[in-house]
């Protein structure tokens, strides 16, 4: 391999984290800048270029970067743009791949954060060797990256894999950020867990450690801490969350018959508190042919590095644009 | 192309239909035998060979058959076998691809009937030129064939695409043939429509042409005929069916972002009676980014030829077995 390194950039609403990664998934160096510091995208990319160039020089990686991979909300792999409807300070659509590629003189590939996580897991993590798996990211929202026959599923328009917006409750479901009701994300994200906590505390009368916290300030972390301390109500919240997520995983299985689901993100670190009810519910709801055949695995990416690793893995497939056929791109926001 | 023809064989519980097809999808000749006539699979294949050889000779296609494609229930593309749990007169698993290939000296590929229909549609029908679409077959059951990036989705074990067993009603759903409750198939198959008719007739008091038919003998065709004749209750049955199917299509879209759904099978021929409520419900339930972007198309395969055409299209990719890696095969029945 003539150029042994890739750069991974993870653009979040608050921070942009980036790092230099080798073929084995070792992060040579990483750093970050504030995403929202510049109201002008050009200034933002200038600062990114400045900081990243420093990092590259310090790492002796000058002229050794094969490609840059970027994970960003609503980023479209096909068009290289960030589409509308995201919590970023710049007008959309943003031709991000082009802007970064021109600035650095290095090929750039972009996709959304959950897809980047799936590619990272396949390249460096729990999905090494798996050709059919589904990555579920349990964070502020619920994201997903679907891999079928070794390839990430982008779909016709580049936006496939929005499994957080599967409907899990058809009647009287919770309002979701997408404007519809009953989405998986409204129940099984970190915010969904906090909503369940508020519901349970209102409906139920039993004691709970969670009653010591102002109800509007309860986070999924609080629920986790209470459950670990043996709190019944907190444990029931995890059971409820796991029940819904497990049933959804069984439904996803009839689609692509994956070998495994890989759970990633803050909530996924709750371990057996979440995994056990998820597994039980998945098996209970599973179509006969797949009973006891589909694995649920925790992510193996080190959390501190995960975002950068995931994005960087995409860097290996980055190419300078040629005359490409661009499928119909959506310009309608998710939210 | 040195060998310009393929053979398609569709094995159903009652009839086995087969034909010789050219690269443009013209059926040169076709015929059929009774599937259940022989209790011994060898005798069945002997008769199939005898009848098919006659057909091949009559068509001047001797030594011109590129491959044989077979569509059959529970047929596994990876292993070449028909797995357990099917309504066929022979003990399973049946190493069908091997048996037929050895008998004819021609390479054989097999898959289930819905997947064969999807490949047929992609090769000769409404999906020509589409790289991302989902075929939904509305027959006695609800089957599906999913195409992503131009490739049929087989999944880890060869059984992917069982969308008839997506759960569309989580509580108090109808019992499905798979033993679970609330599956799409229990509502949107021909038998599902007949069940809806019986439910509606029991719950409602209004007049209906369907009340002239003994309630246990009502078929989806009766419902169609009544709806065409202007019967309100029959139309409401189609609306109810379409509402459920449309919501399911919206949920499938978040998975693979297809360009189109293609509806196939008896019920799909109901035209606007079904398509209109399906389309309305799909759009009503659709996540914002895909609103008014996903097409619903009727199959373009001529019904009489569809099964043979679908199976034959698979014949183009048939190869003699080499040393292949066989993924974990399931031997557990669907039903």
XYZ file of C-alpha atoms in Angstrom:
670
model
C 0.000 0.000 0.000
C 1.707 3.156 -1.150
C -0.148 5.414 1.259
C -0.512 3.668 4.603
C -2.818 6.048 6.488
C -6.346 7.396 6.360
C -7.947 10.350 8.085
C -11.270 10.024 9.867
C -13.422 13.065 10.623
C -16.577 12.870 12.715
C -18.712 15.996 12.502
C -21.140 16.377 15.383
C -23.324 19.307 16.324
C -20.869 20.374 19.028
C -17.471 18.892 18.238
C -15.625 17.836 15.132
C -13.202 15.054 16.043
C -10.511 13.859 13.651
C -7.584 11.511 13.656
C -5.005 9.669 11.594
C -5.473 5.916 11.446
C -3.393 3.061 10.047
C -4.598 -0.102 8.292
C -4.879 -2.022 11.552
C -7.123 0.578 13.153
C -4.490 2.194 15.363
C -5.204 5.880 15.890
C -1.821 7.580 15.497
C -3.061 10.956 16.645
C -6.349 12.723 17.104
C -7.711 16.136 17.981
C -10.880 18.181 17.710
C -12.315 21.608 16.965
C -15.663 23.215 17.809
C -18.115 22.642 14.987
C -20.210 25.733 15.612
C -17.388 28.240 16.027
C -17.604 29.478 12.440
C -20.836 30.585 10.833
C -19.106 30.317 7.463
C -18.337 26.834 6.140
C -15.140 28.082 4.436
C -13.746 29.344 7.740
C -14.648 26.052 9.354
C -12.802 24.087 6.688
C -9.828 26.453 6.940
C -9.539 25.739 10.660
C -10.034 22.019 10.094
C -7.289 22.096 7.463
C -4.956 24.024 9.733
C -5.402 21.704 12.714
C -5.391 18.519 10.712
C -2.291 19.523 8.738
C -0.478 20.122 12.026
C -1.525 16.645 13.205
C -0.433 15.072 9.920
C 2.967 16.759 10.030
C 3.538 15.828 13.675
C 2.714 12.210 12.850
C 5.108 12.096 9.902
C 2.105 11.256 7.713
C 2.629 13.968 5.094
C 1.967 12.534 1.600
C 0.970 9.249 3.203
C -2.793 9.798 3.481
C -4.733 7.458 1.205
C -8.069 9.172 1.739
C -10.293 11.089 4.104
C -13.510 9.596 5.438
C -16.143 11.799 7.028
C -19.123 10.807 9.129
C -21.707 13.571 9.436
C -25.455 13.842 9.980
C -27.489 13.497 6.744
C -24.321 13.065 4.716
C -25.018 11.428 1.360
C -22.436 8.948 0.099
C -23.607 9.282 -3.504
C -23.670 13.059 -3.798
C -20.970 13.959 -1.262
C -23.237 16.586 0.248
C -24.800 17.164 3.635
C -28.502 17.471 2.972
C -31.076 19.654 4.695
C -32.506 19.255 8.125
C -29.449 18.957 10.292
C -28.318 20.768 13.377
C -25.244 22.393 11.815
C -24.516 26.131 11.607
C -24.228 26.324 7.803
C -26.797 26.578 5.036
C -27.537 23.202 3.417
C -27.016 21.393 1.124
C -23.255 21.536 1.799
C -20.985 20.031 -0.897
C -18.735 18.755 1.868
C -16.743 16.076 0.049
C -15.805 18.506 -2.710
C -14.877 21.344 -0.320
C -12.659 19.138 1.860
C -11.114 17.305 -1.088
C -10.178 20.556 -2.832
C -8.713 22.014 0.338
C -6.567 18.997 1.178
C -5.857 17.602 -2.294
C -6.860 14.206 -0.938
C -9.886 12.101 -2.029
C -12.838 12.254 0.358
C -15.810 9.953 1.000
C -18.662 10.864 3.327
C -21.629 9.104 4.865
C -23.803 9.451 7.910
C -22.464 8.592 11.333
C -24.265 5.274 11.741
C -23.067 4.040 8.356
C -19.544 5.146 9.251
C -19.824 3.183 12.491
C -20.890 0.068 10.552
C -17.942 0.367 8.174
C -15.638 0.929 11.149
C -16.980 -2.164 12.880
C -16.534 -4.199 9.697
C -12.985 -2.939 9.156
C -11.642 -2.877 12.693
C -14.264 -4.168 15.156
C -16.822 -6.794 16.091
C -17.966 -7.286 12.488
C -14.607 -8.298 11.030
C -15.326 -11.264 8.783
C -19.106 -10.740 8.817
C -20.736 -10.158 5.440
C -24.289 -9.669 6.678
C -24.894 -7.631 9.797
C -26.831 -4.647 11.055
C -25.278 -1.986 13.213
C -27.671 -0.247 15.580
C -26.419 2.928 17.219
C -28.201 3.793 20.436
C -27.384 7.411 21.177
C -29.421 10.588 21.368
C -31.293 8.997 18.483
C -31.308 5.494 17.034
C -29.231 5.110 13.882
C -28.342 2.120 11.765
C -25.905 0.890 9.173
C -26.896 -2.192 7.207
C -24.342 -4.450 5.562
C -25.530 -7.059 3.075
C -23.130 -9.379 1.287
C -20.202 -7.276 2.489
C -21.599 -4.013 1.135
C -23.123 -1.110 3.001
C -26.712 -0.524 1.913
C -27.152 3.021 0.585
C -30.379 2.428 -1.315
C -31.601 4.292 -4.343
C -30.913 7.759 -2.956
C -28.078 7.200 -0.499
C -30.238 7.415 2.624
C -31.107 3.769 3.322
C -30.825 2.375 6.811
C -33.014 4.703 8.859
C -34.118 1.879 11.141
C -34.590 4.285 14.050
C -37.702 5.319 12.168
C -39.307 1.891 11.916
C -42.735 2.113 13.484
C -42.824 -0.025 16.626
C -46.109 1.308 17.977
C -48.842 1.857 15.418
C -51.435 3.295 17.794
C -50.894 6.019 20.369
C -47.166 5.922 19.785
C -44.853 8.582 21.110
C -44.199 11.646 18.983
C -40.832 11.325 17.251
C -38.476 14.096 16.135
C -39.350 13.141 12.547
C -42.922 14.373 13.078
C -44.519 10.926 13.003
C -45.444 8.769 15.976
C -44.323 5.391 17.279
C -40.773 5.293 15.867
C -38.201 2.958 17.415
C -36.077 6.027 18.164
C -38.788 7.498 20.399
C -38.411 4.481 22.709
C -34.944 3.017 22.433
C -32.664 6.038 22.215
C -31.095 7.600 25.310
C -33.800 10.251 25.199
C -36.426 7.540 24.730
C -35.217 5.827 27.897
C -35.468 9.115 29.781
C -39.019 9.537 28.461
C -39.894 6.041 29.646
C -38.499 6.963 33.066
C -40.771 9.986 33.268
C -43.772 7.911 32.183
C -43.064 5.131 34.679
C -42.535 7.602 37.516
C -45.860 9.213 36.756
C -47.847 6.007 36.330
C -46.344 4.009 39.160
C -46.304 4.616 42.879
C -43.408 2.484 44.032
C -40.236 3.921 45.491
C -37.323 4.558 43.195
C -33.924 6.184 43.402
C -35.017 8.124 40.341
C -37.528 10.035 42.451
C -34.564 11.870 44.004
C -33.836 13.531 40.663
C -35.904 16.408 39.231
C -38.053 14.590 36.707
C -37.108 16.782 33.755
C -33.413 16.241 34.375
C -33.405 12.441 34.390
C -31.044 10.978 31.804
C -30.526 7.422 30.583
C -27.303 7.470 32.603
C -29.333 8.100 35.762
C -31.577 5.168 34.880
C -28.511 2.998 34.358
C -26.960 4.022 37.670
C -30.221 3.341 39.514
C -30.620 -0.061 37.846
C -27.059 -1.023 38.737
C -27.864 -0.030 42.325
C -30.741 -2.530 42.219
C -33.624 -0.128 41.659
C -36.666 -2.119 40.466
C -38.311 0.687 38.513
C -35.049 1.472 36.709
C -34.616 -2.203 35.827
C -38.171 -2.267 34.493
C -37.302 0.656 32.240
C -34.481 -1.387 30.726
C -36.795 -4.390 30.350
C -39.370 -2.214 28.589
C -36.725 -0.734 26.286
C -35.250 -4.154 25.558
C -38.661 -5.640 24.820
C -39.321 -3.026 22.136
C -35.823 -3.152 20.647
C -35.805 -6.962 20.556
C -39.130 -7.109 18.729
C -37.768 -4.584 16.218
C -34.618 -6.669 15.658
C -36.822 -9.715 14.920
C -38.654 -7.638 12.316
C -35.380 -6.462 10.769
C -34.285 -10.093 10.502
C -37.074 -11.002 8.062
C -35.682 -8.329 5.784
C -32.004 -9.185 5.429
C -31.382 -12.315 7.549
C -28.248 -10.907 9.182
C -25.696 -13.054 10.995
C -25.556 -10.531 13.820
C -26.773 -7.242 15.195
C -24.075 -5.020 16.612
C -25.136 -2.567 19.274
C -23.188 0.636 19.597
C -23.410 3.863 21.595
C -23.982 4.981 25.147
C -27.002 2.782 25.878
C -25.318 -0.286 24.386
C -22.753 -0.056 27.177
C -25.459 -0.902 29.699
C -24.430 -4.529 29.147
C -26.759 -7.298 30.284
C -29.231 -4.800 31.744
C -30.197 -4.044 28.161
C -28.826 -6.986 26.149
C -30.697 -9.660 28.146
C -34.208 -8.280 27.619
C -33.320 -7.432 23.998
C -32.193 -10.995 23.360
C -35.237 -12.502 25.137
C -37.641 -10.330 23.190
C -35.871 -10.904 19.889
C -36.102 -14.677 20.302
C -39.705 -14.521 21.499
C -40.697 -12.514 18.430
C -38.449 -14.276 15.930
C -39.794 -16.161 12.902
C -39.106 -19.898 13.360
C -36.308 -20.282 10.822
C -34.146 -17.717 12.610
C -34.764 -18.664 16.238
C -31.488 -18.902 18.182
C -29.449 -18.119 15.084
C -28.919 -14.378 15.074
C -26.252 -12.965 17.385
C -26.371 -9.729 19.327
C -22.867 -8.370 19.785
C -21.591 -5.259 21.536
C -19.425 -2.945 19.466
C -15.696 -3.612 19.797
C -14.579 -0.149 18.855
C -12.991 1.769 21.713
C -15.506 4.446 22.470
C -13.072 7.367 22.518
C -11.859 6.395 19.042
C -15.047 4.951 17.571
C -16.298 7.985 15.672
C -12.908 8.688 14.126
C -12.251 5.008 13.373
C -15.619 4.571 11.729
C -15.171 7.626 9.544
C -11.562 6.738 8.754
C -12.515 3.275 7.490
C -14.466 5.016 4.766
C -11.248 6.795 3.791
C -9.902 3.569 2.288
C -12.586 3.685 -0.384
C -12.356 7.415 -1.087
C -11.620 8.329 -4.706
C -11.249 11.593 -6.547
C -14.517 12.273 -8.335
C -14.712 11.156 -11.939
C -17.715 11.523 -14.219
C -20.173 9.778 -11.953
C -23.805 8.966 -12.297
C -25.576 10.558 -9.410
C -28.879 8.936 -8.493
C -31.779 11.188 -7.658
C -30.710 12.934 -4.515
C -33.204 13.861 -1.882
C -33.181 17.395 -0.660
C -35.982 17.041 1.831
C -35.044 17.056 5.495
C -35.516 14.063 7.747
C -36.803 16.214 10.553
C -23.941 -16.019 -26.275
C -23.104 -19.555 -27.217
C -26.213 -21.039 -25.611
C -29.141 -18.743 -26.262
C -31.875 -20.305 -24.092
C -32.658 -20.959 -20.464
C -35.209 -23.241 -18.856
C -37.496 -22.030 -16.097
C -39.221 -24.445 -13.730
C -41.783 -23.328 -11.174
C -42.594 -25.980 -8.597
C -45.901 -25.428 -6.834
C -47.764 -27.713 -4.489
C -50.120 -28.790 -7.289
C -48.435 -28.122 -10.618
C -44.906 -27.938 -11.880
C -44.776 -25.560 -14.817
C -41.735 -25.295 -17.072
C -40.717 -23.559 -20.254
C -37.894 -22.600 -22.568
C -37.098 -18.885 -22.675
C -34.816 -16.740 -24.777
C -32.749 -13.716 -23.710
C -35.574 -11.298 -24.468
C -38.030 -13.133 -22.266
C -39.960 -14.854 -25.026
C -41.342 -18.202 -23.892
C -40.647 -20.563 -26.811
C -42.634 -23.437 -25.366
C -44.046 -24.449 -22.030
C -45.798 -27.347 -20.399
C -46.536 -28.782 -16.975
C -46.756 -31.937 -14.898
C -48.518 -32.729 -11.615
C -46.151 -32.148 -8.705
C -47.753 -34.638 -6.352
C -48.090 -37.571 -8.781
C -44.908 -39.287 -7.593
C -44.209 -40.006 -3.951
C -40.579 -40.585 -4.914
C -38.490 -37.575 -5.908
C -36.482 -39.647 -8.403
C -39.644 -40.629 -10.279
C -40.733 -36.992 -10.283
C -37.430 -35.868 -11.760
C -37.571 -38.684 -14.319
C -40.957 -37.459 -15.544
C -39.781 -33.836 -15.506
C -36.738 -34.861 -17.552
C -38.841 -36.824 -20.019
C -41.358 -34.027 -20.613
C -38.815 -31.246 -20.652
C -36.524 -33.119 -23.050
C -39.452 -33.524 -25.433
C -40.112 -29.788 -25.211
C -36.446 -28.962 -25.777
C -36.229 -31.221 -28.803
C -39.448 -29.868 -30.306
C -38.105 -26.335 -29.898
C -34.799 -27.130 -31.556
C -33.105 -26.105 -28.323
C -31.016 -29.225 -27.816
C -27.496 -28.283 -26.609
C -28.602 -24.643 -26.533
C -29.688 -24.416 -22.884
C -27.421 -22.132 -20.881
C -28.889 -23.089 -17.522
C -31.966 -24.150 -15.616
C -33.574 -21.876 -13.025
C -36.038 -23.266 -10.516
C -38.427 -21.402 -8.254
C -39.744 -23.530 -5.402
C -41.015 -22.984 -1.872
C -38.232 -22.791 0.753
C -35.582 -23.290 -1.919
C -32.194 -22.091 -0.742
C -30.001 -20.377 -3.334
C -26.818 -21.015 -1.361
C -27.271 -24.720 -0.673
C -29.357 -25.726 -3.690
C -31.764 -27.607 -1.447
C -35.426 -27.333 -0.601
C -35.563 -27.018 3.151
C -38.119 -28.370 5.604
C -41.627 -27.185 6.153
C -43.065 -27.149 2.673
C -46.165 -28.626 1.182
C -44.404 -31.040 -1.184
C -44.800 -34.838 -1.257
C -41.113 -35.681 -0.669
C -38.969 -35.840 2.455
C -36.902 -32.697 3.009
C -34.258 -31.410 2.711
C -34.229 -32.156 -1.018
C -30.899 -31.564 -2.850
C -32.891 -30.327 -5.819
C -30.232 -28.386 -7.738
C -27.880 -31.367 -7.642
C -30.551 -33.912 -8.656
C -31.794 -31.858 -11.601
C -28.326 -30.828 -12.725
C -27.083 -34.436 -12.716
C -30.137 -35.628 -14.607
C -29.965 -32.977 -17.337
C -26.219 -32.314 -17.457
C -27.049 -28.623 -17.325
C -26.177 -26.186 -14.493
C -29.068 -25.380 -12.155
C -29.803 -22.492 -9.787
C -32.754 -22.455 -7.411
C -34.454 -19.940 -5.144
C -37.870 -19.399 -3.647
C -40.747 -18.275 -5.835
C -40.832 -14.642 -4.699
C -37.110 -14.215 -5.306
C -37.522 -15.806 -8.729
C -40.312 -13.341 -9.470
C -38.040 -10.434 -8.495
C -35.253 -11.665 -10.757
C -37.783 -12.181 -13.551
C -39.116 -8.655 -13.105
C -35.575 -7.271 -13.153
C -34.620 -9.251 -16.256
C -37.790 -9.003 -18.330
C -40.403 -6.877 -16.543
C -41.269 -3.679 -14.683
C -37.928 -3.564 -12.867
C -35.703 -3.453 -15.946
C -33.091 -0.794 -15.217
C -33.941 -0.585 -11.524
C -31.107 -1.365 -9.119
C -33.068 -0.955 -5.894
C -36.565 -2.328 -5.670
C -38.721 -4.648 -3.609
C -41.036 -7.197 -5.154
C -44.107 -8.030 -3.104
C -46.054 -11.103 -4.177
C -49.660 -11.078 -3.043
C -50.922 -14.619 -3.416
C -52.112 -17.262 -0.987
C -49.364 -15.826 1.186
C -47.294 -12.655 0.969
C -43.793 -13.183 -0.389
C -41.011 -10.795 -1.256
C -37.816 -10.483 -3.218
C -35.519 -7.611 -2.316
C -33.016 -6.174 -4.773
C -30.346 -3.814 -3.502
C -27.716 -2.302 -5.787
C -28.741 -4.725 -8.524
C -28.330 -7.830 -6.386
C -30.970 -10.052 -4.868
C -30.706 -10.093 -1.079
C -30.204 -13.646 0.187
C -28.855 -12.758 3.624
C -26.521 -14.784 5.763
C -28.399 -18.066 5.330
C -30.138 -17.677 1.971
C -33.590 -16.978 3.417
C -33.717 -13.176 3.533
C -36.766 -11.319 2.265
C -39.582 -12.849 4.289
C -41.442 -9.550 4.409
C -44.798 -11.318 4.615
C -43.772 -12.016 8.186
C -43.157 -8.429 9.234
C -45.340 -7.735 12.244
C -47.976 -5.157 11.300
C -50.153 -5.584 14.380
C -48.292 -5.998 17.651
C -51.357 -6.501 19.850
C -54.255 -8.858 19.195
C -52.984 -9.572 15.729
C -54.349 -12.397 13.611
C -52.780 -15.831 13.934
C -50.422 -16.433 11.025
C -49.440 -19.747 9.439
C -45.964 -19.226 10.923
C -47.391 -19.634 14.432
C -46.911 -16.002 15.437
C -49.545 -13.267 15.346
C -49.929 -10.006 13.455
C -47.886 -10.822 10.328
C -48.450 -8.816 7.130
C -49.391 -12.085 5.413
C -52.331 -12.628 7.768
C -53.891 -9.410 6.433
C -52.689 -8.711 2.906
C -52.635 -12.119 1.229
C -55.630 -13.442 -0.716
C -56.552 -15.511 2.337
C -56.061 -12.441 4.540
C -58.544 -10.510 2.412
C -61.051 -13.360 2.770
C -60.539 -13.287 6.550
C -61.149 -9.541 6.566
C -64.367 -10.159 4.621
C -65.594 -12.620 7.251
C -64.688 -10.207 10.053
C -66.410 -7.262 8.386
C -69.538 -9.298 7.643
C -69.740 -10.340 11.274
C -69.066 -6.915 12.781
C -71.139 -4.833 10.381
C -74.814 -4.847 9.644
C -74.968 -3.159 6.263
C -76.068 -4.913 3.115
C -73.449 -6.454 0.909
C -73.314 -8.671 -2.157
C -70.938 -10.818 -0.127
C -73.835 -11.841 2.112
C -75.105 -13.947 -0.800
C -72.094 -16.243 -0.515
C -71.673 -18.839 2.253
C -69.287 -17.055 4.602
C -66.681 -19.826 4.671
C -66.488 -19.925 0.888
C -65.764 -16.246 0.285
C -62.526 -15.689 -1.661
C -60.572 -12.544 -2.447
C -61.918 -12.881 -5.984
C -65.481 -12.603 -4.624
C -64.474 -9.474 -2.731
C -62.958 -8.051 -5.899
C -66.069 -8.809 -7.962
C -68.319 -7.226 -5.335
C -66.124 -4.118 -5.114
C -66.131 -3.738 -8.891
C -69.925 -3.959 -8.740
C -69.883 -1.000 -6.336
C -70.353 -2.865 -3.064
C -69.385 -0.547 -0.171
C -68.368 -3.260 2.258
C -66.168 -4.925 -0.356
C -64.515 -1.593 -1.154
C -63.894 -1.058 2.544
C -62.125 -4.419 2.659
C -59.741 -3.222 -0.047
C -59.230 0.070 1.805
C -58.437 -1.813 5.013
C -56.011 -4.121 3.183
C -54.359 -1.213 1.398
C -54.013 0.783 4.608
C -52.062 -2.039 6.242
C -49.947 -2.836 3.181
C -49.113 0.831 2.578
C -47.952 1.325 6.152
C -45.774 -1.771 5.790
C -44.242 -0.439 2.560
C -43.353 2.803 4.358
C -41.594 0.740 7.031
C -39.715 -1.273 4.405
C -38.540 1.980 2.833
C -36.544 3.017 5.918
C -34.602 -0.199 5.494
C -33.408 -0.132 1.899
C -34.714 3.090 0.330
C -35.981 1.397 -2.832
C -36.833 3.274 -6.012
C -40.013 1.245 -6.371
C -42.194 -1.491 -4.984
C -43.483 -3.949 -7.545
C -46.721 -5.704 -6.733
C -47.278 -9.135 -8.175
C -49.878 -11.881 -7.907
C -53.621 -12.295 -7.924
C -54.468 -9.464 -5.535
C -52.116 -7.050 -7.300
C -54.368 -7.329 -10.345
C -57.154 -5.585 -8.426
C -55.740 -2.354 -9.862
C -56.722 0.948 -8.300
C -59.078 -0.767 -5.862
C -55.960 -1.872 -4.010
C -53.201 0.387 -5.345
C -54.936 3.646 -4.410
C -55.361 2.914 -0.698
C -51.873 1.347 -0.636
C -50.357 4.488 -2.139
C -52.331 6.806 0.173
C -51.339 4.865 3.244
C -47.710 4.557 2.174
C -47.426 8.318 1.719
C -49.269 9.060 4.966
C -46.888 6.818 6.897
C -43.720 7.695 4.999
C -40.700 9.302 6.653
C -40.281 12.864 5.313
C -37.239 12.298 3.095
C -39.066 9.671 1.019
C -42.474 11.277 0.675
C -43.691 11.172 -2.939
C -40.479 9.545 -4.102
C -41.101 5.811 -4.009
C -43.092 4.303 -6.856
C -45.620 1.498 -6.665
C -45.667 -0.439 -9.918
C -47.692 -3.414 -11.043
C -45.766 -6.397 -12.329
C -45.232 -6.418 -16.099
C -44.800 -10.138 -16.424
C -47.623 -11.842 -18.291
C -49.347 -13.850 -15.611
C -49.480 -17.123 -17.505
C -45.732 -16.952 -18.103
C -44.656 -15.175 -14.944
C -43.652 -18.165 -12.847
C -41.659 -19.744 -15.661
C -40.091 -16.430 -16.701
C -39.070 -15.614 -13.133
C -37.469 -19.016 -12.649
C -35.847 -18.955 -16.085
C -34.158 -15.622 -15.427
C -32.235 -17.357 -12.657
C -31.010 -19.852 -15.265
C -28.692 -17.214 -16.738
C -26.644 -17.236 -13.553
C -26.646 -21.018 -13.044
C -23.203 -22.617 -12.809
C -21.996 -26.143 -12.259
C -21.014 -26.471 -8.609
C -17.360 -25.957 -7.813
C -15.833 -26.087 -4.358
C -18.166 -23.584 -2.765
C -18.375 -22.156 0.685
C -21.806 -22.924 2.001
C -23.030 -20.577 4.725
C -24.810 -22.038 7.706
C -27.960 -23.523 6.265
C -31.137 -23.491 8.210
C -33.011 -26.723 8.494
C -35.858 -25.401 10.585
C -39.212 -25.010 8.886
C -40.842 -21.643 8.319
C -44.226 -22.941 9.256
